[in-house]
Short mmCIF file of C-alpha atoms in Angstrom, two decimals:
data_model
loop_
_atom_site.label_atom_id
_atom_site.label_comp_id
_atom_site.label_asym_id
_atom_site.label_seq_id
_atom_site.Cartn_x
_atom_site.Cartn_y
_atom_site.Cartn_z
CA MET A 1 123.94 86.23 120.14
CA LYS A 2 120.07 83.97 118.01
CA ILE A 3 117.80 83.73 119.55
CA GLN A 4 116.00 80.51 118.44
CA THR A 5 111.68 79.97 118.12
CA ARG A 6 111.49 78.10 120.69
CA GLN A 7 113.30 80.96 123.50
CA ILE A 8 111.52 82.93 122.11
CA ALA A 9 108.30 83.85 124.59
CA GLY A 10 111.34 83.25 127.40
CA LEU A 11 112.99 86.09 126.39
CA LEU A 12 110.36 88.89 126.29
CA LYS A 13 109.50 87.58 130.12
CA GLN A 14 112.57 87.83 131.54
CA PRO A 15 115.59 88.70 129.22
CA PRO A 16 118.84 87.74 130.50
CA ALA A 17 120.53 90.42 132.47
CA HIS A 18 123.81 90.81 130.46
CA MET A 19 121.88 91.68 127.10
CA ARG A 20 121.35 95.08 126.91
CA ALA A 21 120.63 95.74 123.28
CA PHE A 22 117.60 93.46 120.49
CA LEU A 23 117.21 93.66 117.28
CA PHE A 24 113.53 92.10 115.94
CA HIS A 25 113.61 91.69 112.75
CA GLY A 26 111.89 89.97 109.85
CA ASN A 27 108.73 89.91 107.39
CA ASP A 28 106.34 90.88 109.76
CA ILE A 29 106.24 93.81 110.62
CA GLY A 30 103.15 93.81 112.81
CA LEU A 31 104.90 90.57 114.44
CA ILE A 32 107.94 92.80 115.09
CA HIS A 33 105.79 95.88 116.87
CA GLU A 34 104.09 93.51 119.25
CA ARG A 35 107.86 91.73 120.45
CA ALA A 36 109.80 94.52 120.33
CA LEU A 37 106.59 96.88 122.22
CA ALA A 38 105.99 93.53 125.38
CA LEU A 39 109.95 93.57 126.09
CA ALA A 40 110.20 97.88 126.91
CA GLY A 41 107.26 97.35 128.72
CA LEU A 42 109.99 94.85 130.93
CA TYR A 43 111.72 97.84 131.25
CA SER A 44 109.54 100.73 131.38
CA GLU A 45 105.71 101.54 132.67
CA ASN A 46 105.24 104.07 131.25
CA LEU A 47 106.82 103.74 127.57
CA ASP A 48 105.26 106.85 126.80
CA ASP A 49 107.77 108.39 129.54
CA VAL A 50 110.26 110.97 128.10
CA PHE A 51 112.78 111.63 130.03
CA SER A 52 112.93 107.89 130.41
CA VAL A 53 112.27 106.06 127.35
CA THR A 54 113.09 107.74 123.82
CA ARG A 55 112.30 107.06 120.25
CA LEU A 56 114.26 107.06 116.75
CA ASP A 57 113.31 106.82 113.84
CA SER A 58 115.58 106.76 110.39
CA GLY A 59 114.79 110.19 109.19
CA ALA A 60 116.46 111.48 113.09
CA ILE A 61 119.85 108.95 111.72
CA GLU A 62 119.70 110.33 108.33
CA ASN A 63 119.98 113.63 110.08
CA ASP A 64 122.90 112.59 112.60
CA VAL A 65 124.31 108.12 112.77
CA GLY A 66 125.26 109.02 116.00
CA VAL A 67 121.94 110.17 117.08
CA ILE A 68 121.71 106.31 118.60
CA ALA A 69 124.31 106.51 121.05
CA ASP A 70 123.58 109.46 122.32
CA ALA A 71 120.52 108.35 123.31
CA VAL A 72 121.41 105.12 124.84
CA SER A 73 124.33 107.48 127.00
CA SER A 74 121.99 109.17 128.36
CA ILE A 75 120.33 109.57 131.97
CA ALA A 76 116.89 108.09 132.09
CA VAL A 77 115.18 110.93 135.43
CA PHE A 78 112.42 108.91 136.59
CA ALA A 79 113.76 105.50 136.37
CA GLU A 80 116.50 103.13 136.64
CA THR A 81 117.28 101.69 133.03
CA ARG A 82 117.17 104.28 129.69
CA VAL A 83 114.95 102.72 126.81
CA VAL A 84 116.52 103.78 123.54
CA ILE A 85 113.59 102.20 120.19
CA VAL A 86 114.71 102.13 117.29
CA ARG A 87 112.28 101.35 114.28
CA GLY A 88 114.40 101.66 110.04
CA ARG A 89 115.63 100.30 107.43
CA GLY A 90 118.29 97.23 107.91
CA THR A 91 120.49 98.80 105.66
CA GLU A 92 120.29 102.28 106.74
CA LEU A 93 120.48 101.41 111.35
CA VAL A 94 123.54 100.10 110.12
CA GLU A 95 126.25 102.43 110.85
CA ALA A 96 124.10 104.33 113.57
CA CYS A 97 124.14 100.77 115.27
CA LYS A 98 128.13 99.54 115.41
CA LEU A 99 128.53 103.33 116.89
CA ALA A 100 125.91 102.43 119.86
CA LEU A 101 126.89 98.84 120.19
CA THR A 102 130.74 100.45 119.99
CA PRO A 103 132.28 99.38 123.59
CA ARG A 104 133.21 102.73 126.27
CA LYS A 105 136.56 103.46 127.69
CA ASP A 106 136.06 101.35 130.33
CA GLY A 107 134.84 98.29 128.73
CA THR A 108 131.56 99.04 129.47
CA LEU A 109 128.19 98.66 127.07
CA LEU A 110 124.71 100.51 126.89
CA ASP A 111 125.86 101.33 130.67
CA GLY A 112 122.58 102.26 132.53
CA ALA A 113 120.44 101.81 128.76
CA VAL A 114 118.53 99.13 127.16
CA LEU A 115 118.37 99.65 122.92
CA ILE A 116 116.02 97.87 121.13
CA VAL A 117 115.84 98.04 117.30
CA GLU A 118 112.82 97.47 114.90
CA ALA A 119 114.48 96.12 111.52
CA ARG A 120 112.79 96.87 108.10
CA GLU A 121 113.33 94.94 104.61
CA THR A 122 115.79 92.70 106.30
CA THR A 123 117.25 88.92 105.39
CA THR A 124 118.18 86.31 107.49
CA ARG A 125 122.71 87.44 106.47
CA HIS A 126 121.78 90.63 106.50
CA ALA A 127 124.31 93.47 107.91
CA ILE A 128 122.30 94.42 111.25
CA VAL A 129 121.08 91.08 111.79
CA LYS A 130 125.15 89.30 112.13
CA LEU A 131 125.40 92.41 114.04
CA PHE A 132 123.89 91.66 116.67
CA GLU A 133 124.05 88.15 116.43
CA ASN A 134 128.26 88.23 116.67
CA GLY A 135 127.69 90.81 120.09
CA ASP A 136 127.96 89.92 123.41
CA ALA A 137 125.18 92.17 125.09
CA CYS A 138 123.51 91.57 121.82
CA ALA A 139 120.07 89.77 120.59
CA SER A 140 118.70 88.98 116.93
CA ILE A 141 114.71 87.84 117.14
CA GLY A 142 113.36 86.68 114.00
CA CYS A 143 110.00 87.55 114.00
CA TYR A 144 107.87 85.83 110.76
CA ALA A 145 104.55 85.08 108.87
CA ASP A 146 102.47 82.98 111.73
CA ASP A 147 101.21 79.59 110.85
CA SER A 148 98.03 77.62 110.83
CA GLY A 149 99.29 76.40 114.79
CA THR A 150 100.89 79.86 115.97
CA ILE A 151 97.40 81.33 114.86
CA ARG A 152 94.92 78.23 116.66
CA ASP A 153 97.85 78.78 120.07
CA LEU A 154 96.85 83.07 119.70
CA ALA A 155 93.34 82.49 119.58
CA GLN A 156 92.79 80.17 121.89
CA SER A 157 95.03 82.50 124.98
CA SER A 158 93.15 85.15 124.04
CA PHE A 159 90.19 83.02 124.22
CA ALA A 160 90.98 81.44 127.41
CA GLU A 161 91.29 84.39 129.31
CA LEU A 162 87.73 85.46 128.90
CA SER A 163 86.57 81.76 129.84
CA ILE A 164 84.84 81.84 125.58
CA THR A 165 83.53 77.91 124.83
CA VAL A 166 84.71 77.73 121.04
CA ASP A 167 84.54 73.59 119.59
CA ARG A 168 87.30 72.39 117.31
CA HIS A 169 85.12 73.21 113.84
CA VAL A 170 85.04 76.71 114.47
CA MET A 171 88.56 77.19 115.89
CA ASP A 172 90.17 75.17 112.51
CA LEU A 173 87.98 77.39 110.29
CA ILE A 174 89.54 80.89 112.46
CA VAL A 175 92.74 80.10 111.70
CA GLY A 176 91.45 78.95 108.16
CA LYS A 177 90.46 83.01 107.85
CA LEU A 178 93.60 84.62 109.44
CA GLY A 179 96.05 85.44 107.74
CA ALA A 180 99.70 85.82 108.14
CA ASP A 181 100.23 88.77 110.17
CA ARG A 182 100.37 88.81 113.73
CA ALA A 183 98.79 92.42 113.91
CA GLY A 184 95.97 92.06 112.05
CA SER A 185 95.10 88.73 113.07
CA ARG A 186 95.62 89.61 116.69
CA ARG A 187 93.16 92.62 115.49
CA GLU A 188 90.34 90.51 114.19
CA ILE A 189 90.58 87.29 117.16
CA GLU A 190 89.89 90.56 119.39
CA LYS A 191 87.46 91.59 117.84
CA LEU A 192 85.06 87.83 117.76
CA ALA A 193 86.45 87.90 121.68
CA LEU A 194 83.92 91.71 121.84
CA MET A 195 81.18 90.27 120.54
CA ALA A 196 81.39 86.48 122.18
CA GLY A 197 81.77 89.19 126.15
CA GLN A 198 82.95 87.03 129.29
CA GLY A 199 81.77 83.96 128.71
CA GLY A 200 79.82 83.17 125.59
CA SER A 201 80.51 80.87 122.91
CA LEU A 202 81.04 81.36 118.40
CA THR A 203 79.47 80.10 116.04
CA ALA A 204 80.89 78.80 112.58
CA GLU A 205 78.07 81.56 111.86
CA ASP A 206 79.29 84.16 113.71
CA ILE A 207 82.84 83.40 111.64
CA GLU A 208 81.51 84.06 108.21
CA THR A 209 79.87 86.88 109.55
CA ALA A 210 82.61 88.85 111.90
CA LEU A 211 85.91 88.02 108.95
CA GLU A 212 84.20 88.37 106.04
CA ASP A 213 86.11 91.46 105.36
CA SER A 214 87.22 92.54 102.55
CA THR A 215 91.44 91.03 101.94
CA VAL A 216 90.38 87.59 102.27
CA LEU A 217 87.49 88.25 99.40
CA ALA A 218 90.24 89.27 97.50
CA ILE A 219 92.66 86.51 98.03
CA ASP A 220 90.16 83.87 97.85
CA ASP A 221 89.27 85.56 94.62
CA VAL A 222 92.70 85.84 93.58
CA ALA A 223 93.53 81.87 94.22
CA SER A 224 90.28 81.25 92.40
CA ALA A 225 91.52 83.48 89.92
CA VAL A 226 94.56 80.70 89.60
CA ALA A 227 92.96 77.60 89.42
CA ASP A 228 90.54 78.78 86.83
CA GLY A 229 93.24 79.89 84.74
CA ASN A 230 91.81 83.77 83.78
CA ILE A 231 95.20 85.45 83.96
CA LEU A 232 93.26 89.73 83.69
CA ARG A 233 91.10 88.33 86.91
CA LEU A 234 94.75 87.09 88.70
CA GLN A 235 96.08 90.79 88.04
CA GLU A 236 92.39 92.26 88.74
CA ALA A 237 92.58 90.13 92.37
CA ILE A 238 96.20 90.49 93.07
CA THR A 239 95.55 94.39 92.10
CA LYS A 240 93.29 94.62 95.22
CA ALA A 241 94.86 92.47 97.82
CA TRP A 242 98.11 94.92 97.75
CA SER A 243 94.99 97.88 97.80
CA GLU A 244 94.46 96.15 101.16
CA ASP A 245 98.04 95.27 102.35
CA ALA A 246 98.30 92.49 102.09
CA ASN A 247 101.45 91.03 102.71
CA PRO A 248 102.55 88.65 99.80
CA ILE A 249 103.05 85.53 102.63
CA MET A 250 99.14 86.60 103.10
CA VAL A 251 98.32 85.59 99.78
CA ILE A 252 100.63 82.61 99.07
CA ARG A 253 99.44 80.63 102.29
CA GLY A 254 94.76 81.54 101.29
CA CYS A 255 96.30 79.94 97.68
CA HIS A 256 97.53 76.82 100.14
CA THR A 257 94.19 76.88 101.47
CA TYR A 258 92.82 77.17 97.91
CA PHE A 259 94.15 74.41 96.57
CA ARG A 260 94.37 71.95 99.30
CA SER A 261 90.89 72.17 99.76
CA LEU A 262 90.27 71.91 96.01
CA MET A 263 92.52 68.98 96.28
CA ILE A 264 90.41 67.01 99.41
CA ALA A 265 87.05 68.13 97.58
CA ALA A 266 88.65 66.49 93.92
CA HIS A 267 89.71 63.69 96.18
CA GLY A 268 85.72 62.08 97.36
CA VAL A 269 84.39 63.05 93.71
CA SER A 270 87.31 61.20 92.74
CA THR A 271 85.75 57.94 95.62
CA GLY A 272 82.38 58.46 94.68
CA SER A 273 80.92 61.21 95.66
CA SER A 274 79.04 63.98 93.97
CA ARG A 275 81.16 68.04 93.48
CA ASP A 276 78.39 69.83 95.80
CA MET A 277 78.72 67.45 98.11
CA ALA A 278 82.38 66.85 97.82
CA ILE A 279 82.29 70.54 98.73
CA LYS A 280 80.36 70.74 101.88
CA SER A 281 82.08 68.26 103.57
CA LEU A 282 85.06 69.85 103.37
CA ARG A 283 86.37 71.82 106.71
CA PRO A 284 86.86 75.19 107.34
CA PRO A 285 83.93 75.06 105.24
CA VAL A 286 84.73 77.36 101.58
CA HIS A 287 82.89 80.95 101.25
CA PHE A 288 79.37 80.37 99.94
CA LYS A 289 80.76 82.97 96.97
CA LEU A 290 82.73 80.42 95.88
CA GLN A 291 81.31 76.91 95.87
CA GLY A 292 79.70 77.41 93.03
CA ARG A 293 83.23 78.07 91.12
CA MET A 294 84.97 75.81 92.88
CA ALA A 295 82.51 73.07 91.68
CA ALA A 296 82.89 74.24 87.63
CA GLN A 297 86.88 73.70 88.90
CA LEU A 298 86.21 70.80 89.80
CA GLN A 299 85.87 69.14 86.19
CA LYS A 300 89.22 69.38 85.09
CA TRP A 301 91.34 69.75 88.56
CA GLY A 302 91.99 66.70 90.14
CA HIS A 303 93.64 65.77 93.38
CA LYS A 304 97.03 64.63 92.20
CA GLN A 305 97.03 68.67 90.23
CA ALA A 306 96.34 69.95 93.49
CA MET A 307 98.26 68.87 94.76
CA ALA A 308 101.57 69.47 92.63
CA VAL A 309 100.67 72.50 92.80
CA LEU A 310 100.76 72.86 96.48
CA ASP A 311 104.22 72.20 96.10
CA LYS A 312 104.28 75.22 93.94
CA LEU A 313 103.27 77.32 96.21
CA GLN A 314 105.37 75.98 99.23
CA ASP A 315 108.39 76.69 97.01
CA ILE A 316 106.82 80.02 96.82
CA GLU A 317 106.10 80.58 100.36
CA LEU A 318 110.01 79.73 100.69
CA ALA A 319 111.56 82.09 98.40
CA LEU A 320 110.24 85.11 99.04
CA LYS A 321 111.70 83.65 102.93
CA SER A 322 114.92 83.66 101.61
CA SER A 323 114.86 86.94 99.58
CA SER A 324 115.92 90.21 98.34
CA PRO A 325 112.25 93.19 99.08
CA ASN A 326 110.96 92.23 95.63
CA ASP A 327 108.96 89.90 97.41
CA ARG A 328 105.13 91.37 95.94
CA VAL A 329 107.45 90.51 92.04
CA ILE A 330 108.12 87.26 93.24
CA CYS A 331 104.75 85.85 94.48
CA MET A 332 103.00 87.22 90.92
CA GLN A 333 105.17 85.34 89.38
CA GLY A 334 105.09 82.51 90.46
CA LEU A 335 101.01 82.71 90.77
CA LEU A 336 101.36 83.22 87.00
CA GLY A 337 102.89 80.07 87.05
CA LEU A 338 100.66 78.40 88.17
CA CYS A 339 98.07 80.18 86.32
CA LEU A 340 99.64 78.95 82.89
CA ARG A 341 99.76 75.45 84.15
CA ALA A 342 96.28 76.08 84.78
CA ARG A 343 95.28 76.94 81.18
CA ALA A 344 97.07 74.33 79.06
#
């Protein structure tokens, strides 16, 4: 069964009793792992219990295609359910999962066991995704990069648990600075919560200080290089972003945020504002290190040109969500095209 986005939260609270096998797949590895562990926790109070929980990776499966089937057939010693957690590339897991999901002679499937699979490098058309979508007792759960709405919900729920006060402007700033990777966003939100403390509050200055990490700055440099039409600086900035483990969708969304700010500022200039005032009025605010560069860029960027780039960035993101594993190549090719457009 394919689980729709609106159904995921409910599944992670109370999965249907007849479902015994769950596949988490998509382009957000952090979110895949977070959801898989949350689900596993519903079936086991101690995921470190080696007598009731089995963890397998691609290496184990490469040596024995039947290892998953053997694991789900094992009896849990100190628990009612044997939990089997598998991680690996989708292509490497297909045959082993097919074998594990083959009904037994008595017609039962995964009797007394739950199979939870974390699959990397998949698309919605991948064989392993189809396997779990078509299984009667199986569920396929897509895990894709967060958008601004899901990041906002994650932050608000985390702060509410500690009664931390964050006004709308500061929340906009947080959302604008966090990337698309769920695990990375959660780490940054936890850092902010620790900074504020129980019943505390967060200011814009707190956010600027806490979230000024090298990954965000590298992505800002990528966007600024594109706006300048500087190919050499783009190559340097994108190399830095990859070294910081920024994923391609995070890079494209960072560029989208930058060009959206550029578009709004350009519109302000066209209606009579000075370049400096147009930039200072932006929300979320532009990092002080980039304000001078953006002001210079406003000499050649109008709001219609910036809007055209936003449309192209959306096309690049769609291509990344439905493409092969060559995400970095697709990302770089798209940004290079925009950089050449800026030069022209």
